[in-house]
Amino acid sequence: MTDHTILQPGIRTALQQGAFIPAHPLALHEDLTIDEETQRRLTRYYLACGVGGLAVGVHTTQFEIRQPAFNYLEPVLRLAAEEIDRQQRTIIKVAGICGPAPQATKEAGLALKYGYHLGLLSMGGLNALSEKELIQHAQQVADKIPLFGFYLQPAVGGRVLSYEFWKAFCEIKNVMAIKVAAFNRYQTLDVVRAVCESARAEEIALYTGNDDNIVADLLTPYRFTIGGRNIEKRFAGGLLGHYSVWTRASVSLFSQIKAAADADALLATGVAVTDMNAAVFDASHQFKGSIAGIHEVLRRGGLMRGRWCLNPEEKLSPGQADEITRVIQQYPHLTDTDFVRAFLEKEAGLS
């Protein structure tokens, strides 16, 4: 009998070496039903770009998929899994998991049903729990599925968590990775130091979710002297909503970073990436238009039919469309217009 709490060796290796993992958006019809054809094509687009994994049922997929009025979590997990499982290479499948323990453990079971390897555990919506209770909650979910920890910034539903919390979290045996999306240097450092000071420093992979600092995160060595030993830790990869747009170009940049190419040139490119992200994720309006911004980029490229969201408040902010236009014109080498056009032409030929 398979023990679903044990991560497969090939997946563990890929996770440790560092993978490029987009957060998968949700393609809808105007009536807010799932546009299955577009949803599957989006997954195939990411796979064609050479991604190392996909995260489904996460913030970018819209947390509202869990509301009884929609109940879309299972179909979006299934659709992505079916497309991934047609691949002849290792793809890390990450399923978003959230809510109180009964909901979270149920979602873990659903993820396992469709062959997902890890659960990205959100602490959003659990503000009534103490940090000690959050650790107990995480342990319950880790008893069901290997965990991808998730430090989500408060602006989009997360909460500030202490260094002590992360140190305790690292000691949970089945934590395999942590995504840091705190958008804050101090809080990011808390997580990295907690991992380095834990007994599992070599077992837990760090992934950046800091959209404001993607390239610098991936280039930076974090060094600490612990117990007389020098410990160095780096962000192995990225799990980002930003990776869901201009994906082919981002995969290429990620490969350059992993190859330890010229750091000065990459850091300069990192500034451009942050500028592009600020436009798409609507940083000037506290990220209110982040999901709509992703949809707008995909719509302009022909990868989505519209930017409809389940939450009617999820829409472009004033001036955001112009900002997206600006960064596309400013940084054409960081977009993948030609690749998308060729991909869609190939898809049309197969249909």
mmCIF file of C-alpha atoms in Angstrom:
data_model
loop_
_atom_site.group_PDB
_atom_site.id
_atom_site.type_symbol
_atom_site.label_atom_id
_atom_site.label_comp_id
_atom_site.label_asym_id
_atom_site.label_seq_id
_atom_site.Cartn_x
_atom_site.Cartn_y
_atom_site.Cartn_z
ATOM 1 C CA MET A 1 0.000 0.000 0.000
ATOM 2 C CA THR A 2 1.351 3.429 -0.967
ATOM 3 C CA ASP A 3 2.174 5.835 1.862
ATOM 4 C CA HIS A 4 0.963 9.185 0.519
ATOM 5 C CA THR A 5 2.873 11.068 3.212
ATOM 6 C CA ILE A 6 6.202 10.061 1.636
ATOM 7 C CA LEU A 7 7.381 12.226 -1.260
ATOM 8 C CA GLN A 8 8.512 10.258 -4.299
ATOM 9 C CA PRO A 9 12.324 10.328 -4.693
ATOM 10 C CA GLY A 10 12.196 11.868 -8.181
ATOM 11 C CA ILE A 11 9.846 14.605 -7.018
ATOM 12 C CA ARG A 12 11.949 15.255 -3.918
ATOM 13 C CA THR A 13 15.078 15.617 -6.066
ATOM 14 C CA ALA A 14 13.381 17.994 -8.506
ATOM 15 C CA LEU A 15 12.022 20.053 -5.614
ATOM 16 C CA GLN A 16 15.428 20.285 -3.935
ATOM 17 C CA GLN A 17 17.267 21.144 -7.143
ATOM 18 C CA GLY A 18 14.847 23.985 -7.774
ATOM 19 C CA ALA A 19 11.774 24.113 -9.985
ATOM 20 C CA PHE A 20 9.920 26.815 -11.876
ATOM 21 C CA ILE A 21 6.303 26.516 -10.694
ATOM 22 C CA PRO A 22 3.561 28.836 -11.990
ATOM 23 C CA ALA A 23 0.395 29.352 -9.977
ATOM 24 C CA HIS A 24 -2.399 28.287 -12.351
ATOM 25 C CA PRO A 25 -5.158 30.821 -13.175
ATOM 26 C CA LEU A 26 -8.826 29.948 -13.665
ATOM 27 C CA ALA A 27 -10.346 30.330 -17.138
ATOM 28 C CA LEU A 28 -14.053 31.193 -17.057
ATOM 29 C CA HIS A 29 -16.887 31.850 -19.437
ATOM 30 C CA GLU A 30 -18.745 35.113 -19.004
ATOM 31 C CA ASP A 31 -21.432 33.267 -17.021
ATOM 32 C CA LEU A 32 -18.661 32.216 -14.585
ATOM 33 C CA THR A 33 -18.725 28.533 -15.497
ATOM 34 C CA ILE A 34 -15.348 26.907 -16.093
ATOM 35 C CA ASP A 35 -14.073 27.282 -19.641
ATOM 36 C CA GLU A 36 -12.652 23.760 -19.784
ATOM 37 C CA GLU A 37 -11.149 24.095 -23.261
ATOM 38 C CA THR A 38 -9.216 27.233 -22.295
ATOM 39 C CA GLN A 39 -8.282 25.828 -18.892
ATOM 40 C CA ARG A 40 -6.714 22.747 -20.477
ATOM 41 C CA ARG A 41 -4.966 24.848 -23.105
ATOM 42 C CA LEU A 42 -3.481 27.072 -20.388
ATOM 43 C CA THR A 43 -2.031 23.994 -18.699
ATOM 44 C CA ARG A 44 -0.577 22.802 -22.006
ATOM 45 C CA TYR A 45 0.907 26.263 -22.575
ATOM 46 C CA TYR A 46 2.759 26.114 -19.260
ATOM 47 C CA LEU A 47 3.986 22.612 -19.985
ATOM 48 C CA ALA A 48 5.147 23.684 -23.460
ATOM 49 C CA CYS A 49 7.100 26.522 -21.814
ATOM 50 C CA GLY A 50 9.163 23.967 -19.896
ATOM 51 C CA VAL A 51 7.890 24.522 -16.357
ATOM 52 C CA GLY A 52 9.034 22.197 -13.570
ATOM 53 C CA GLY A 53 5.700 22.100 -11.802
ATOM 54 C CA LEU A 54 2.254 23.637 -11.482
ATOM 55 C CA ALA A 55 0.349 24.884 -8.436
ATOM 56 C CA VAL A 56 -3.425 24.530 -8.736
ATOM 57 C CA GLY A 57 -6.230 25.627 -6.428
ATOM 58 C CA VAL A 58 -4.085 28.450 -5.003
ATOM 59 C CA HIS A 59 -4.647 32.218 -4.698
ATOM 60 C CA THR A 60 -4.131 32.769 -8.430
ATOM 61 C CA THR A 61 -6.766 30.096 -9.148
ATOM 62 C CA GLN A 62 -9.129 32.191 -6.943
ATOM 63 C CA PHE A 63 -9.968 31.012 -3.431
ATOM 64 C CA GLU A 64 -13.669 31.472 -4.317
ATOM 65 C CA ILE A 65 -13.562 28.136 -6.202
ATOM 66 C CA ARG A 66 -14.296 26.549 -2.812
ATOM 67 C CA GLN A 67 -17.545 28.417 -2.250
ATOM 68 C CA PRO A 68 -20.643 26.173 -2.434
ATOM 69 C CA ALA A 69 -22.068 28.404 -5.179
ATOM 70 C CA PHE A 70 -19.205 27.269 -7.441
ATOM 71 C CA ASN A 71 -17.555 24.146 -5.976
ATOM 72 C CA TYR A 72 -14.783 24.222 -8.594
ATOM 73 C CA LEU A 73 -11.832 22.881 -6.599
ATOM 74 C CA GLU A 74 -12.167 19.279 -7.751
ATOM 75 C CA PRO A 75 -12.615 20.017 -11.455
ATOM 76 C CA VAL A 76 -9.646 22.413 -11.615
ATOM 77 C CA LEU A 77 -7.431 19.870 -9.841
ATOM 78 C CA ARG A 78 -8.632 17.142 -12.186
ATOM 79 C CA LEU A 79 -8.236 19.132 -15.421
ATOM 80 C CA ALA A 80 -4.641 20.136 -14.652
ATOM 81 C CA ALA A 81 -3.700 16.641 -13.460
ATOM 82 C CA GLU A 82 -5.021 15.028 -16.631
ATOM 83 C CA GLU A 83 -2.908 17.296 -18.830
ATOM 84 C CA ILE A 84 0.203 16.925 -16.652
ATOM 85 C CA ASP A 85 -0.082 13.146 -16.535
ATOM 86 C CA ARG A 86 0.221 12.997 -20.328
ATOM 87 C CA GLN A 87 3.796 14.288 -20.025
ATOM 88 C CA GLN A 88 6.821 12.033 -20.299
ATOM 89 C CA ARG A 89 8.842 14.018 -17.758
ATOM 90 C CA THR A 90 8.726 14.816 -14.054
ATOM 91 C CA ILE A 91 6.300 17.614 -13.223
ATOM 92 C CA ILE A 92 5.749 18.602 -9.595
ATOM 93 C CA LYS A 93 2.033 18.822 -8.856
ATOM 94 C CA VAL A 94 1.147 21.173 -5.999
ATOM 95 C CA ALA A 95 -2.433 21.543 -4.755
ATOM 96 C CA GLY A 96 -3.599 24.519 -2.736
ATOM 97 C CA ILE A 97 -5.017 23.594 0.672
ATOM 98 C CA CYS A 98 -6.754 25.987 3.043
ATOM 99 C CA GLY A 99 -9.426 26.356 5.687
ATOM 100 C CA PRO A 100 -9.996 24.772 9.114
ATOM 101 C CA ALA A 101 -8.720 21.241 9.774
ATOM 102 C CA PRO A 102 -11.800 19.344 8.491
ATOM 103 C CA GLN A 103 -11.747 21.296 5.213
ATOM 104 C CA ALA A 104 -7.965 21.190 4.863
ATOM 105 C CA THR A 105 -7.689 17.430 5.418
ATOM 106 C CA LYS A 106 -10.555 16.862 2.983
ATOM 107 C CA GLU A 107 -8.757 18.977 0.383
ATOM 108 C CA ALA A 108 -5.568 16.987 1.020
ATOM 109 C CA GLY A 109 -7.487 13.813 0.246
ATOM 110 C CA LEU A 110 -8.835 15.363 -2.952
ATOM 111 C CA ALA A 111 -5.320 16.358 -3.996
ATOM 112 C CA LEU A 112 -4.084 12.813 -3.465
ATOM 113 C CA LYS A 113 -7.011 11.467 -5.483
ATOM 114 C CA TYR A 114 -5.622 13.265 -8.537
ATOM 115 C CA GLY A 115 -1.991 12.429 -7.869
ATOM 116 C CA TYR A 116 -0.766 15.725 -6.441
ATOM 117 C CA HIS A 117 2.574 15.414 -4.694
ATOM 118 C CA LEU A 118 2.398 18.293 -2.201
ATOM 119 C CA GLY A 119 -0.146 20.507 -0.531
ATOM 120 C CA LEU A 120 0.542 24.256 -0.436
ATOM 121 C CA LEU A 121 -0.884 25.075 2.985
ATOM 122 C CA SER A 122 -2.413 28.527 3.355
ATOM 123 C CA MET A 123 -2.845 30.027 6.825
ATOM 124 C CA GLY A 124 -5.344 32.558 5.468
ATOM 125 C CA GLY A 125 -8.681 32.743 7.235
ATOM 126 C CA LEU A 126 -7.297 31.156 10.412
ATOM 127 C CA ASN A 127 -6.599 34.347 12.341
ATOM 128 C CA ALA A 128 -8.539 33.071 15.360
ATOM 129 C CA LEU A 129 -5.899 30.373 15.878
ATOM 130 C CA SER A 130 -2.782 31.005 17.922
ATOM 131 C CA GLU A 131 0.584 30.185 16.387
ATOM 132 C CA LYS A 132 0.734 27.034 18.525
ATOM 133 C CA GLU A 133 -2.667 26.004 17.189
ATOM 134 C CA LEU A 134 -1.504 26.736 13.633
ATOM 135 C CA ILE A 135 1.400 24.321 14.144
ATOM 136 C CA GLN A 136 -1.038 21.658 15.343
ATOM 137 C CA HIS A 137 -3.209 22.389 12.306
ATOM 138 C CA ALA A 138 -0.239 22.027 9.958
ATOM 139 C CA GLN A 139 0.726 18.744 11.588
ATOM 140 C CA GLN A 140 -2.760 17.358 10.966
ATOM 141 C CA VAL A 141 -2.514 18.160 7.273
ATOM 142 C CA ALA A 142 1.075 16.884 7.092
ATOM 143 C CA ASP A 143 -0.196 13.538 8.354
ATOM 144 C CA LYS A 144 -2.158 13.328 5.072
ATOM 145 C CA ILE A 145 0.160 14.819 2.433
ATOM 146 C CA PRO A 146 3.701 16.284 2.153
ATOM 147 C CA LEU A 147 3.566 19.998 2.898
ATOM 148 C CA PHE A 148 4.666 23.074 1.005
ATOM 149 C CA GLY A 149 4.573 25.820 3.637
ATOM 150 C CA PHE A 150 3.254 29.217 2.596
ATOM 151 C CA TYR A 151 4.009 32.634 4.103
ATOM 152 C CA LEU A 152 1.315 34.792 2.477
ATOM 153 C CA GLN A 153 1.435 38.558 2.877
ATOM 154 C CA PRO A 154 -1.408 40.203 4.851
ATOM 155 C CA ALA A 155 -2.489 42.400 1.907
ATOM 156 C CA VAL A 156 -4.023 39.363 0.165
ATOM 157 C CA GLY A 157 -5.299 37.418 3.154
ATOM 158 C CA GLY A 158 -2.219 36.219 5.017
ATOM 159 C CA ARG A 159 -0.918 37.127 8.466
ATOM 160 C CA VAL A 160 2.402 38.044 10.040
ATOM 161 C CA LEU A 161 4.016 34.973 11.617
ATOM 162 C CA SER A 162 6.931 34.989 14.040
ATOM 163 C CA TYR A 163 10.383 33.492 13.691
ATOM 164 C CA GLU A 164 9.413 31.076 16.484
ATOM 165 C CA PHE A 165 6.447 29.886 14.450
ATOM 166 C CA TRP A 166 8.625 29.095 11.458
ATOM 167 C CA LYS A 167 11.216 27.350 13.584
ATOM 168 C CA ALA A 168 8.487 25.068 14.984
ATOM 169 C CA PHE A 169 6.994 24.625 11.495
ATOM 170 C CA CYS A 170 10.353 23.426 10.139
ATOM 171 C CA GLU A 171 10.416 20.616 12.685
ATOM 172 C CA ILE A 172 7.257 19.059 11.219
ATOM 173 C CA LYS A 173 8.678 15.955 9.597
ATOM 174 C CA ASN A 174 6.623 16.140 6.421
ATOM 175 C CA VAL A 175 7.366 19.765 5.518
ATOM 176 C CA MET A 176 9.294 19.497 2.248
ATOM 177 C CA ALA A 177 9.389 23.126 1.095
ATOM 178 C CA ILE A 178 8.315 26.634 2.080
ATOM 179 C CA LYS A 179 7.106 29.373 -0.239
ATOM 180 C CA VAL A 180 7.896 32.836 1.106
ATOM 181 C CA ALA A 181 5.500 35.473 -0.216
ATOM 182 C CA ALA A 182 5.791 37.946 2.623
ATOM 183 C CA PHE A 183 6.881 40.825 0.344
ATOM 184 C CA ASN A 184 9.037 41.899 3.289
ATOM 185 C CA ARG A 185 12.795 41.469 3.760
ATOM 186 C CA TYR A 186 12.621 41.068 7.539
ATOM 187 C CA GLN A 187 9.893 38.419 7.418
ATOM 188 C CA THR A 188 11.653 36.615 4.570
ATOM 189 C CA LEU A 189 14.805 36.511 6.672
ATOM 190 C CA ASP A 190 12.820 35.046 9.590
ATOM 191 C CA VAL A 191 11.858 32.040 7.464
ATOM 192 C CA VAL A 192 15.315 31.494 5.981
ATOM 193 C CA ARG A 193 16.993 31.697 9.396
ATOM 194 C CA ALA A 194 14.398 29.359 10.900
ATOM 195 C CA VAL A 195 15.105 26.783 8.200
ATOM 196 C CA CYS A 196 18.876 27.128 8.650
ATOM 197 C CA GLU A 197 18.634 26.763 12.419
ATOM 198 C CA SER A 198 16.336 23.736 12.236
ATOM 199 C CA ALA A 199 17.463 20.121 12.245
ATOM 200 C CA ARG A 200 15.977 19.828 8.745
ATOM 201 C CA ALA A 201 17.904 22.603 7.002
ATOM 202 C CA GLU A 202 19.082 20.295 4.224
ATOM 203 C CA GLU A 203 15.661 18.688 3.733
ATOM 204 C CA ILE A 204 13.485 21.781 3.300
ATOM 205 C CA ALA A 205 13.632 23.622 -0.032
ATOM 206 C CA LEU A 206 12.969 27.357 -0.087
ATOM 207 C CA TYR A 207 10.834 28.848 -2.873
ATOM 208 C CA THR A 208 10.343 32.516 -3.532
ATOM 209 C CA GLY A 209 6.856 33.924 -3.819
ATOM 210 C CA ASN A 210 8.124 37.464 -3.297
ATOM 211 C CA ASP A 211 6.895 39.049 -6.515
ATOM 212 C CA ASP A 212 8.715 42.261 -5.628
ATOM 213 C CA ASN A 213 12.109 40.541 -5.389
ATOM 214 C CA ILE A 214 12.046 37.423 -7.593
ATOM 215 C CA VAL A 215 15.447 37.574 -9.273
ATOM 216 C CA ALA A 216 17.324 38.867 -6.228
ATOM 217 C CA ASP A 217 15.784 36.127 -4.067
ATOM 218 C CA LEU A 218 17.021 33.471 -6.472
ATOM 219 C CA LEU A 219 20.530 34.964 -6.618
ATOM 220 C CA THR A 220 21.088 35.649 -2.922
ATOM 221 C CA PRO A 221 23.067 33.302 -0.644
ATOM 222 C CA TYR A 222 21.893 33.424 2.979
ATOM 223 C CA ARG A 223 24.725 32.570 5.386
ATOM 224 C CA PHE A 224 24.579 31.971 9.120
ATOM 225 C CA THR A 225 27.002 30.606 11.706
ATOM 226 C CA ILE A 226 25.065 28.063 13.756
ATOM 227 C CA GLY A 227 26.638 25.880 16.402
ATOM 228 C CA GLY A 228 30.068 26.755 15.088
ATOM 229 C CA ARG A 229 29.152 25.669 11.550
ATOM 230 C CA ASN A 230 28.655 27.892 8.523
ATOM 231 C CA ILE A 231 25.233 27.223 6.995
ATOM 232 C CA GLU A 232 24.287 28.569 3.563
ATOM 233 C CA LYS A 233 20.797 28.432 2.107
ATOM 234 C CA ARG A 234 19.396 29.715 -1.177
ATOM 235 C CA PHE A 235 15.962 29.879 -2.695
ATOM 236 C CA ALA A 236 15.933 26.758 -4.839
ATOM 237 C CA GLY A 237 13.106 27.886 -7.111
ATOM 238 C CA GLY A 238 9.967 29.955 -7.424
ATOM 239 C CA LEU A 239 6.247 29.319 -7.029
ATOM 240 C CA LEU A 240 4.599 32.469 -8.286
ATOM 241 C CA GLY A 241 1.520 33.966 -9.853
ATOM 242 C CA HIS A 242 3.964 36.096 -11.855
ATOM 243 C CA TYR A 243 5.152 32.923 -13.562
ATOM 244 C CA SER A 244 1.684 32.426 -15.041
ATOM 245 C CA VAL A 245 2.280 35.230 -17.582
ATOM 246 C CA TRP A 246 5.130 35.664 -20.081
ATOM 247 C CA THR A 247 6.048 32.172 -18.945
ATOM 248 C CA ARG A 248 8.461 31.112 -21.673
ATOM 249 C CA ALA A 249 10.616 34.202 -21.145
ATOM 250 C CA SER A 250 10.527 33.661 -17.384
ATOM 251 C CA VAL A 251 11.610 30.027 -17.768
ATOM 252 C CA SER A 252 14.570 31.215 -19.838
ATOM 253 C CA LEU A 253 15.528 33.789 -17.196
ATOM 254 C CA PHE A 254 15.170 31.169 -14.440
ATOM 255 C CA SER A 255 17.536 28.875 -16.349
ATOM 256 C CA GLN A 256 20.109 31.671 -16.601
ATOM 257 C CA ILE A 257 19.891 32.255 -12.861
ATOM 258 C CA LYS A 258 20.262 28.543 -12.075
ATOM 259 C CA ALA A 259 23.301 28.422 -14.363
ATOM 260 C CA ALA A 260 24.909 31.170 -12.245
ATOM 261 C CA ALA A 261 25.180 33.574 -15.162
ATOM 262 C CA ASP A 262 26.415 37.170 -14.757
ATOM 263 C CA ALA A 263 24.907 38.370 -11.469
ATOM 264 C CA ASP A 264 25.106 42.107 -12.258
ATOM 265 C CA ALA A 265 23.177 41.725 -15.521
ATOM 266 C CA LEU A 266 20.611 39.477 -13.853
ATOM 267 C CA LEU A 267 20.086 41.909 -10.986
ATOM 268 C CA ALA A 268 19.457 44.682 -13.520
ATOM 269 C CA THR A 269 16.931 42.418 -15.231
ATOM 270 C CA GLY A 270 15.396 41.808 -11.827
ATOM 271 C CA VAL A 271 14.480 45.478 -11.582
ATOM 272 C CA ALA A 272 12.615 45.182 -14.884
ATOM 273 C CA VAL A 273 10.813 42.065 -13.652
ATOM 274 C CA THR A 274 9.694 43.936 -10.521
ATOM 275 C CA ASP A 275 8.425 46.814 -12.673
ATOM 276 C CA MET A 276 6.432 44.393 -14.822
ATOM 277 C CA ASN A 277 5.074 42.640 -11.761
ATOM 278 C CA ALA A 278 3.985 45.920 -10.197
ATOM 279 C CA ALA A 279 1.832 46.607 -13.254
ATOM 280 C CA VAL A 280 0.283 43.154 -13.473
ATOM 281 C CA PHE A 281 -0.252 42.708 -9.735
ATOM 282 C CA ASP A 282 -1.475 46.264 -9.181
ATOM 283 C CA ALA A 283 0.998 47.162 -6.447
ATOM 284 C CA SER A 284 -0.077 50.821 -6.463
ATOM 285 C CA HIS A 285 -3.583 49.757 -5.330
ATOM 286 C CA GLN A 286 -2.462 47.212 -2.700
ATOM 287 C CA PHE A 287 -2.751 44.319 -5.192
ATOM 288 C CA LYS A 288 -6.515 44.650 -5.648
ATOM 289 C CA GLY A 289 -6.217 43.950 -9.374
ATOM 290 C CA SER A 290 -3.680 41.124 -9.186
ATOM 291 C CA ILE A 291 -5.808 38.270 -10.551
ATOM 292 C CA ALA A 292 -7.510 40.505 -13.107
ATOM 293 C CA GLY A 293 -4.055 41.696 -14.184
ATOM 294 C CA ILE A 294 -2.902 38.136 -14.825
ATOM 295 C CA HIS A 295 -6.055 37.482 -16.816
ATOM 296 C CA GLU A 296 -5.557 40.660 -18.838
ATOM 297 C CA VAL A 297 -2.061 39.643 -19.946
ATOM 298 C CA LEU A 298 -3.292 36.164 -20.874
ATOM 299 C CA ARG A 299 -6.307 37.666 -22.687
ATOM 300 C CA ARG A 300 -4.121 39.985 -24.736
ATOM 301 C CA GLY A 301 -2.019 37.028 -25.830
ATOM 302 C CA GLY A 302 -5.072 34.960 -26.784
ATOM 303 C CA LEU A 303 -4.604 32.433 -23.984
ATOM 304 C CA MET A 304 -7.834 33.451 -22.216
ATOM 305 C CA ARG A 305 -11.130 34.679 -23.625
ATOM 306 C CA GLY A 306 -11.712 37.317 -20.947
ATOM 307 C CA ARG A 307 -10.664 38.410 -17.497
ATOM 308 C CA TRP A 308 -13.824 37.317 -15.653
ATOM 309 C CA CYS A 309 -13.368 36.432 -11.979
ATOM 310 C CA LEU A 310 -15.651 34.704 -9.495
ATOM 311 C CA ASN A 311 -15.431 37.695 -7.157
ATOM 312 C CA PRO A 312 -17.068 40.706 -8.866
ATOM 313 C CA GLU A 313 -14.649 42.984 -6.983
ATOM 314 C CA GLU A 314 -11.696 41.331 -8.752
ATOM 315 C CA LYS A 315 -11.143 43.730 -11.635
ATOM 316 C CA LEU A 316 -8.535 46.016 -13.121
ATOM 317 C CA SER A 317 -7.851 49.154 -11.129
ATOM 318 C CA PRO A 318 -7.940 52.597 -12.772
ATOM 319 C CA GLY A 319 -4.849 53.004 -14.938
ATOM 320 C CA GLN A 320 -3.743 49.371 -14.567
ATOM 321 C CA ALA A 321 -4.376 48.473 -18.219
ATOM 322 C CA ASP A 322 -2.187 51.400 -19.280
ATOM 323 C CA GLU A 323 0.551 50.243 -16.906
ATOM 324 C CA ILE A 324 0.433 46.752 -18.418
ATOM 325 C CA THR A 325 0.754 48.271 -21.877
ATOM 326 C CA ARG A 326 3.716 50.355 -20.692
ATOM 327 C CA VAL A 327 5.718 47.432 -19.322
ATOM 328 C CA ILE A 328 5.025 45.273 -22.370
ATOM 329 C CA GLN A 329 6.380 48.056 -24.582
ATOM 330 C CA GLN A 330 9.272 48.784 -22.191
ATOM 331 C CA TYR A 331 10.464 45.184 -21.831
ATOM 332 C CA PRO A 332 9.489 43.222 -24.963
ATOM 333 C CA HIS A 333 12.445 40.834 -24.445
ATOM 334 C CA LEU A 334 10.813 39.660 -21.197
ATOM 335 C CA THR A 335 7.500 38.805 -22.839
ATOM 336 C CA ASP A 336 6.757 35.742 -24.973
ATOM 337 C CA THR A 337 4.464 37.101 -27.682
ATOM 338 C CA ASP A 338 6.062 35.107 -30.514
ATOM 339 C CA PHE A 339 6.146 31.887 -28.506
ATOM 340 C CA VAL A 340 2.458 32.239 -27.573
ATOM 341 C CA ARG A 341 1.509 32.918 -31.184
ATOM 342 C CA ALA A 342 3.338 29.796 -32.356
ATOM 343 C CA PHE A 343 1.839 27.747 -29.530
ATOM 344 C CA LEU A 344 -1.718 28.832 -30.385
ATOM 345 C CA GLU A 345 -1.157 28.146 -34.085
ATOM 346 C CA LYS A 346 0.022 24.633 -33.210
ATOM 347 C CA GLU A 347 -2.978 24.115 -30.927
ATOM 348 C CA ALA A 348 -5.329 25.264 -33.709
ATOM 349 C CA GLY A 349 -3.724 22.763 -36.077
ATOM 350 C CA LEU A 350 -4.331 19.932 -33.625
ATOM 351 C CA SER A 351 -7.980 20.760 -32.977
#
